[in-house]
C-alpha cells in the first residue's frame, strides 16, 4: 500500500477528530421509525428524513413484496437496454401527475439526479446562478456540467438580479440557469420562488428547483413549486424519493421535450442499472397516498410546530425555519458533538451537523419530527433537551 496515502489519511483523520469534524456512523438495528435502536439502546429518533413515516408503512411493504414476487429483485439492465419495466413507465406517469407537469424521468438517487440533469442540459458555454447554500449534489452537478458557476448570496434577490443581469448582458454564455433548493435542509427556510421566477422571466433564465426536502412536505404534499402555484413557470422540478416518499431514488419533472432529451443525454440514466422493482412499486403507491390525502402532511406539520415551539420556549436558537425542519444551532463544533452525544445518552437520537455540511462556527443538531411521532415522544424529547441544554450551558 502507498506510504503517501497512509500518511495523508492518518494525518487528516486525526485533524478532523481534533477539530470535532469527524462523524461517527451508527448502524441502526431495525426500522427507521420514530423510535430506533442503536447499540442495543432504544432512542427517540429526530434525525430521520422519513418525514411522513412511509419508510415503514405496512401497505407499502406489501406492495414491494408483491412486486418482487412478480418481477424479481432487480431490473437486470440499464433503462435503455431492457431495464425499463412497465413499473418504471407507471412511476414516471405518476410523478408527472404528482408535480403537475407533462412528463418525468426517474433516477437511482437524488444525488445521481442532480449530477445527471444539470450536466445533461448545461455545458461549458453556459452559466449557472446557484444559491450559496445549495445542496452538495447541486454543487457537484454544476461542476460536472463545466458551466461557469456564479454563486449568489443565500435568498438575496437583489444579488441574484444583479448577477443575472451581468451574466446575460455579458454575451459570454449561450444559456443561463438559476438553481435553488426549494427547502434548505439545514435551516428549514423556503426559497423565494416567486421573486426568482420574476427575475428568470426578465432575463430568460432556465429555472431549476431541487425540492428534495419540499416534496411531500410543502404545498399540501405536492412540493414548494405547488406551494407558490408556479407549476407552469419552473422548467425543471427535481426531487428525491427517499425522504417524504420513504423509498429511494430521484426524478426530474418538466416538459415532454426536456424529459425526452434527458433520456438520451443524461449519463446516470444511460449507464446505471434501473431502480429495483420492489422500490419502484412502493414509490408509485406512496405517491398515490400523498396525492389522495393530506392526513400525513398535516400530522407532520402539527408535530413540527409542537417541537419547534417547545424548544424555542426553552431558549434554544432554532434559526428561521419555515418548515418542520428544526435546527438547534449550537455554534462551536466540539460543543455541538458533545451536545449530540449527551442527547444520545439520555435517549434522543439527533446527530450533530458540522462543517462541511454547514459553515464553520454554525454547528447544530438538526431535528426532524415526522408524522409518525406521538406527542408523548416529543414531550420526552423536549424534556431531555432541557436537561442537556442546561447541563452544557447552551440554555439558561
Coordinates of C-alpha atoms in Angstrom, one line a residue:
X1 CA 0.0 0.0 0.0
X2 CA 1.2 3.5 -0.7
X3 CA 3.0 5.1 2.2
X4 CA 2.0 8.6 1.0
X5 CA -1.7 7.6 1.0
X6 CA -1.3 6.1 4.5
X7 CA 0.3 9.3 5.8
X8 CA -2.3 11.5 4.1
X9 CA -5.2 9.6 5.6
X10 CA -3.8 9.2 9.1
X11 CA -2.9 12.9 9.4
X12 CA -6.1 14.3 8.0
X13 CA -8.4 11.9 10.0
X14 CA -6.6 12.9 13.2
X15 CA -7.0 16.6 12.3
X16 CA -10.8 16.1 11.7
X17 CA -11.2 14.3 15.1
X18 CA -9.2 17.0 16.9
X19 CA -11.4 19.8 15.4
X20 CA -14.7 18.0 16.2
X21 CA -15.4 17.5 12.5
X22 CA -15.3 13.7 12.3
X23 CA -18.7 12.0 12.0
X24 CA -19.2 8.6 13.7
X25 CA -21.7 6.5 11.7
X26 CA -24.1 4.5 13.9
X27 CA -25.7 1.3 12.5
X28 CA -29.5 1.3 13.2
X29 CA -30.7 -2.1 14.4
X30 CA -34.1 -2.2 12.8
X31 CA -36.6 0.0 11.1
X32 CA -36.1 3.8 10.8
X33 CA -39.2 4.8 12.7
X34 CA -40.0 7.3 15.4
X35 CA -38.1 5.0 17.8
X36 CA -34.9 3.4 16.7
X37 CA -32.4 1.0 18.2
X38 CA -28.7 1.9 18.1
X39 CA -26.1 -0.2 20.0
X40 CA -28.9 -2.0 21.7
X41 CA -30.4 1.2 23.1
X42 CA -33.9 2.5 22.2
X43 CA -34.0 6.2 21.3
X44 CA -36.5 8.8 20.2
X45 CA -35.4 9.4 16.5
X46 CA -35.2 13.0 15.5
X47 CA -32.6 12.5 12.7
X48 CA -34.6 10.9 10.0
X49 CA -35.8 12.4 6.7
X50 CA -38.7 9.9 6.8
X51 CA -41.0 12.9 7.0
X52 CA -44.3 11.1 6.5
X53 CA -43.4 7.8 8.2
X54 CA -43.8 5.9 4.9
X55 CA -40.5 4.1 5.0
X56 CA -42.1 1.6 7.5
X57 CA -45.6 1.7 6.1
X58 CA -47.2 -1.8 6.2
X59 CA -49.2 -1.4 3.0
X60 CA -46.1 -0.2 1.1
X61 CA -44.0 -3.1 2.4
X62 CA -46.7 -5.5 1.0
X63 CA -46.7 -3.7 -2.4
X64 CA -42.9 -4.1 -2.6
X65 CA -43.1 -7.8 -1.7
X66 CA -45.7 -8.4 -4.4
X67 CA -43.6 -6.7 -7.0
X68 CA -40.6 -8.7 -6.0
X69 CA -42.6 -11.9 -6.4
X70 CA -43.7 -10.9 -9.9
X71 CA -40.6 -9.1 -11.3
X72 CA -37.7 -10.4 -9.2
X73 CA -35.3 -8.4 -7.0
X74 CA -33.6 -6.4 -9.8
X75 CA -34.4 -4.8 -13.1
X76 CA -31.5 -6.6 -14.8
X77 CA -30.2 -3.8 -17.1
X78 CA -29.9 -0.1 -17.8
X79 CA -33.1 1.6 -18.8
X80 CA -32.1 1.9 -22.5
X81 CA -31.5 -1.8 -23.0
X82 CA -34.3 -3.8 -21.3
X83 CA -34.2 -2.5 -17.8
X84 CA -37.3 -0.3 -18.3
X85 CA -40.2 -2.3 -16.8
X86 CA -43.8 -1.3 -17.2
X87 CA -43.4 -0.3 -13.5
X88 CA -41.0 2.4 -14.4
X89 CA -43.3 3.8 -17.0
X90 CA -46.2 3.9 -14.5
X91 CA -44.0 5.5 -11.9
X92 CA -42.9 8.3 -14.3
X93 CA -46.6 8.9 -15.3
X94 CA -47.4 9.2 -11.6
X95 CA -44.5 11.6 -11.0
X96 CA -45.8 13.9 -13.7
X97 CA -49.2 13.8 -12.2
X98 CA -47.8 14.5 -8.7
X99 CA -45.8 17.5 -9.9
X100 CA -48.3 18.9 -12.4
X101 CA -46.0 18.5 -15.5
X102 CA -46.2 17.0 -18.9
X103 CA -43.6 14.2 -18.1
X104 CA -41.0 13.0 -15.7
X105 CA -37.8 10.8 -15.6
X106 CA -36.7 8.8 -12.6
X107 CA -33.1 8.1 -11.4
X108 CA -31.4 5.9 -8.9
X109 CA -30.9 8.6 -6.3
X110 CA -31.4 12.3 -5.7
X111 CA -27.6 12.9 -5.9
X112 CA -27.5 10.9 -9.2
X113 CA -30.4 13.0 -10.4
X114 CA -28.7 16.4 -9.9
X115 CA -25.5 15.0 -11.5
X116 CA -27.5 13.8 -14.5
X117 CA -30.0 16.6 -15.1
X118 CA -27.8 19.7 -14.6
X119 CA -24.9 18.3 -16.7
X120 CA -27.4 17.0 -19.3
X121 CA -28.7 20.5 -20.0
X122 CA -25.8 22.8 -19.2
X123 CA -22.3 22.8 -20.7
X124 CA -19.0 24.8 -20.8
X125 CA -20.6 27.6 -22.9
X126 CA -23.3 28.3 -20.2
X127 CA -23.5 29.8 -16.8
X128 CA -25.4 28.7 -13.6
X129 CA -26.6 31.1 -10.9
X130 CA -26.5 29.0 -7.7
X131 CA -27.7 29.9 -4.2
X132 CA -24.7 29.8 -1.8
X133 CA -26.5 27.3 0.5
X134 CA -27.5 24.8 -2.2
X135 CA -27.0 21.1 -1.5
X136 CA -23.7 19.4 -2.3
X137 CA -25.3 17.4 -5.1
X138 CA -26.3 20.6 -6.9
X139 CA -22.8 21.9 -6.5
X140 CA -21.3 18.8 -7.9
X141 CA -23.8 18.6 -10.7
X142 CA -22.9 22.2 -11.7
X143 CA -19.2 21.3 -11.6
X144 CA -19.7 18.3 -13.8
X145 CA -21.5 20.4 -16.4
X146 CA -18.4 22.6 -16.8
X147 CA -20.6 25.7 -16.9
X148 CA -19.5 28.9 -15.2
X149 CA -20.8 28.7 -11.6
X150 CA -21.9 32.1 -10.2
X151 CA -22.9 31.9 -6.6
X152 CA -25.4 34.4 -5.3
X153 CA -26.0 35.3 -1.6
X154 CA -28.5 33.0 0.1
X155 CA -32.0 34.0 -0.8
X156 CA -30.8 37.5 -1.7
X157 CA -32.9 38.6 -4.6
X158 CA -31.0 41.8 -5.2
X159 CA -27.8 39.9 -5.6
X160 CA -29.4 37.3 -7.8
X161 CA -30.9 40.0 -10.1
X162 CA -27.6 41.9 -10.4
X163 CA -25.7 38.7 -11.2
X164 CA -28.4 37.6 -13.7
X165 CA -28.2 40.9 -15.4
X166 CA -24.4 40.8 -15.6
X167 CA -24.3 37.2 -16.9
X168 CA -26.9 37.6 -19.6
X169 CA -25.7 41.0 -20.8
X170 CA -22.1 39.9 -21.0
X171 CA -22.7 37.9 -24.1
X172 CA -20.4 35.2 -22.8
X173 CA -23.0 32.4 -22.3
X174 CA -25.4 30.5 -24.6
X175 CA -27.8 29.7 -21.7
X176 CA -28.0 30.9 -18.1
X177 CA -29.7 28.8 -15.4
X178 CA -30.8 29.7 -11.9
X179 CA -30.9 26.8 -9.5
X180 CA -32.0 26.6 -5.9
X181 CA -33.2 24.2 -3.2
X182 CA -36.9 24.5 -2.6
X183 CA -36.5 23.9 1.1
X184 CA -33.0 24.3 2.5
X185 CA -32.4 21.2 4.6
X186 CA -30.1 22.6 7.3
X187 CA -32.1 25.7 8.2
X188 CA -35.6 24.8 7.1
X189 CA -36.3 28.0 5.1
X190 CA -38.1 28.1 1.8
X191 CA -36.7 29.6 -1.4
X192 CA -38.2 32.8 -2.7
X193 CA -39.6 31.2 -5.8
X194 CA -42.0 34.0 -6.9
X195 CA -39.2 36.5 -6.9
X196 CA -36.8 34.0 -8.6
X197 CA -39.4 33.4 -11.4
X198 CA -39.8 37.2 -11.9
X199 CA -36.0 37.6 -12.4
X200 CA -35.9 34.5 -14.6
X201 CA -38.6 35.9 -16.9
X202 CA -36.8 39.3 -17.1
X203 CA -33.5 37.7 -18.2
X204 CA -34.8 34.5 -19.8
X205 CA -33.1 32.2 -17.3
X206 CA -33.7 28.4 -17.1
X207 CA -35.3 27.7 -13.7
X208 CA -34.3 24.6 -11.7
X209 CA -35.8 23.8 -8.3
X210 CA -34.3 20.9 -6.2
X211 CA -37.3 20.0 -4.0
X212 CA -35.8 17.1 -2.1
X213 CA -37.0 18.4 1.2
X214 CA -40.2 20.1 -0.1
X215 CA -41.9 17.2 -1.9
X216 CA -44.4 15.6 0.5
X217 CA -43.8 18.5 3.0
X218 CA -44.9 21.8 1.4
X219 CA -47.7 22.6 -1.0
X220 CA -50.1 20.2 0.8
X221 CA -47.6 17.5 -0.1
X222 CA -47.1 18.5 -3.7
X223 CA -43.9 20.5 -3.0
X224 CA -42.6 24.0 -3.0
X225 CA -43.4 24.8 -6.6
X226 CA -47.1 23.9 -5.9
X227 CA -46.9 25.8 -2.6
X228 CA -46.4 29.0 -4.7
X229 CA -48.7 27.9 -7.6
X230 CA -45.7 28.0 -10.1
X231 CA -46.1 24.7 -11.8
X232 CA -46.2 26.4 -15.3
X233 CA -43.3 28.6 -14.5
X234 CA -40.5 26.3 -13.4
X235 CA -38.6 24.5 -16.2
X236 CA -37.1 21.7 -14.1
X237 CA -38.5 20.3 -10.9
X238 CA -36.2 17.8 -9.2
X239 CA -36.9 15.8 -6.1
X240 CA -36.0 12.7 -4.2
X241 CA -38.0 9.5 -3.5
X242 CA -36.1 8.7 -0.3
X243 CA -37.4 11.3 2.1
X244 CA -41.1 12.0 2.4
X245 CA -41.8 9.3 -0.2
X246 CA -39.9 6.9 2.0
X247 CA -38.1 4.6 -0.5
X248 CA -35.1 5.6 -2.8
X249 CA -34.4 7.4 -6.0
X250 CA -34.7 10.8 -7.6
X251 CA -36.6 12.4 -10.5
X252 CA -36.9 15.4 -12.8
X253 CA -40.3 16.6 -13.9
X254 CA -41.0 19.1 -16.7
X255 CA -42.0 19.5 -20.4
X256 CA -42.0 16.4 -22.6
X257 CA -39.1 17.6 -24.7
X258 CA -36.9 18.1 -21.6
X259 CA -37.6 14.5 -20.5
X260 CA -37.0 13.2 -24.0
X261 CA -33.6 14.9 -24.0
X262 CA -32.6 13.7 -20.6
X263 CA -33.4 10.1 -21.6
X264 CA -30.8 10.3 -24.4
X265 CA -28.3 12.6 -22.8
X266 CA -28.1 12.2 -19.0
X267 CA -25.4 9.7 -18.2
X268 CA -26.6 8.1 -15.0
X269 CA -29.9 7.2 -16.8
X270 CA -27.9 5.7 -19.7
X271 CA -25.2 3.9 -17.7
X272 CA -26.7 2.8 -14.4
X273 CA -29.0 -0.2 -13.8
X274 CA -32.6 0.8 -13.3
X275 CA -34.2 1.1 -9.8
X276 CA -35.4 -2.3 -8.5
X277 CA -39.0 -3.5 -9.0
X278 CA -39.9 -3.6 -5.3
X279 CA -38.7 0.0 -4.8
X280 CA -40.5 1.3 -7.9
X281 CA -43.8 -0.3 -6.9
X282 CA -43.6 1.1 -3.4
X283 CA -42.7 4.6 -4.7
X284 CA -45.7 4.6 -7.0
X285 CA -48.0 3.5 -4.2
X286 CA -46.6 6.1 -1.8
X287 CA -47.1 8.9 -4.3
X288 CA -50.7 7.9 -4.7
X289 CA -51.1 8.1 -1.0
X290 CA -49.7 11.6 -0.9
X291 CA -51.9 12.7 -3.8
X292 CA -55.1 11.2 -2.3
X293 CA -54.8 12.6 1.3
X294 CA -53.1 15.3 3.3
X295 CA -53.5 13.4 6.6
X296 CA -49.8 12.6 7.0
X297 CA -48.7 16.0 5.7
X298 CA -51.0 17.7 8.3
X299 CA -49.7 15.5 11.1
X300 CA -46.1 16.2 10.1
X301 CA -46.7 20.0 10.3
X302 CA -48.6 19.7 13.6
X303 CA -45.7 17.7 15.1
X304 CA -43.1 20.1 13.6
X305 CA -44.8 23.1 15.2
X306 CA -45.1 21.3 18.5
X307 CA -41.4 20.5 18.7
X308 CA -40.4 23.9 17.4
X309 CA -42.4 25.8 20.0
X310 CA -41.2 23.6 22.8
X311 CA -37.5 24.1 22.0
X312 CA -38.0 27.8 21.4
X313 CA -39.7 28.3 24.7
X314 CA -36.7 26.7 26.4
X315 CA -34.4 29.3 24.8
X316 CA -32.8 27.2 22.0
X317 CA -31.7 29.0 18.9
X318 CA -33.8 27.4 16.2
X319 CA -32.9 29.8 13.4
X320 CA -35.6 31.0 10.9
X321 CA -37.1 27.6 9.9
X322 CA -40.3 27.8 7.9
X323 CA -40.9 24.1 7.8
X324 CA -40.9 21.2 10.3
X325 CA -37.1 21.0 10.0
X326 CA -35.9 22.3 13.4
X327 CA -32.2 23.1 13.9
X328 CA -30.8 23.7 17.3
X329 CA -27.9 26.0 16.5
X330 CA -25.0 25.4 19.0
X331 CA -22.1 27.1 17.1
X332 CA -18.8 25.6 18.2
X333 CA -18.2 22.2 16.6
X334 CA -16.9 20.3 19.6
X335 CA -19.7 21.5 21.8
X336 CA -22.2 20.5 19.1
X337 CA -20.8 17.0 19.0
X338 CA -20.8 16.8 22.9
X339 CA -24.4 18.0 22.9
X340 CA -25.5 15.3 20.4
X341 CA -23.6 12.7 22.4
X342 CA -25.3 13.7 25.7
X343 CA -28.7 13.6 24.0
X344 CA -27.9 10.0 22.9
X345 CA -27.0 9.0 26.4
X346 CA -30.3 10.4 27.7
X347 CA -32.5 8.8 25.0
X348 CA -32.7 11.1 21.9
X349 CA -31.0 10.4 18.6
X350 CA -30.3 13.7 17.0
X351 CA -27.0 13.9 15.1
X352 CA -24.6 16.8 15.1
X353 CA -24.2 18.7 11.8
X354 CA -20.9 20.4 11.4
X355 CA -18.6 21.7 8.6
X356 CA -18.5 21.0 5.7
X357 CA -22.3 20.3 5.7
X358 CA -22.7 23.8 7.3
X359 CA -20.3 26.7 7.6
X360 CA -17.7 26.6 10.4
X361 CA -19.0 28.1 13.7
X362 CA -22.6 27.2 12.9
X363 CA -22.7 23.6 14.2
X364 CA -26.2 22.4 15.0
X365 CA -28.3 19.5 15.9
X366 CA -30.9 19.1 13.1
X367 CA -34.2 17.8 14.5
X368 CA -36.8 16.3 12.2
X369 CA -40.1 15.3 13.8
X370 CA -42.2 13.1 11.5
X371 CA -45.8 12.2 11.0
X372 CA -45.2 9.0 12.9
X373 CA -44.1 10.7 16.2
X374 CA -46.6 10.9 19.1
X375 CA -46.9 14.0 21.3
X376 CA -45.7 11.9 24.3
X377 CA -42.5 11.1 22.4
X378 CA -42.0 14.7 21.6
X379 CA -42.6 15.8 25.2
X380 CA -40.0 13.3 26.4
X381 CA -37.5 14.6 23.8
X382 CA -38.1 18.3 24.8
X383 CA -37.5 17.4 28.5
X384 CA -34.2 15.7 27.5
X385 CA -33.2 18.8 25.5
X386 CA -33.9 21.0 28.6
X387 CA -31.8 18.8 30.8
X388 CA -28.8 18.5 28.4
X389 CA -29.1 22.2 27.3
X390 CA -28.8 23.4 30.9
X391 CA -26.1 21.0 31.8
X392 CA -23.9 22.2 28.9
X393 CA -24.7 25.8 29.2
X394 CA -26.5 26.0 25.9
X395 CA -29.6 27.4 27.6
X396 CA -30.1 29.0 31.0

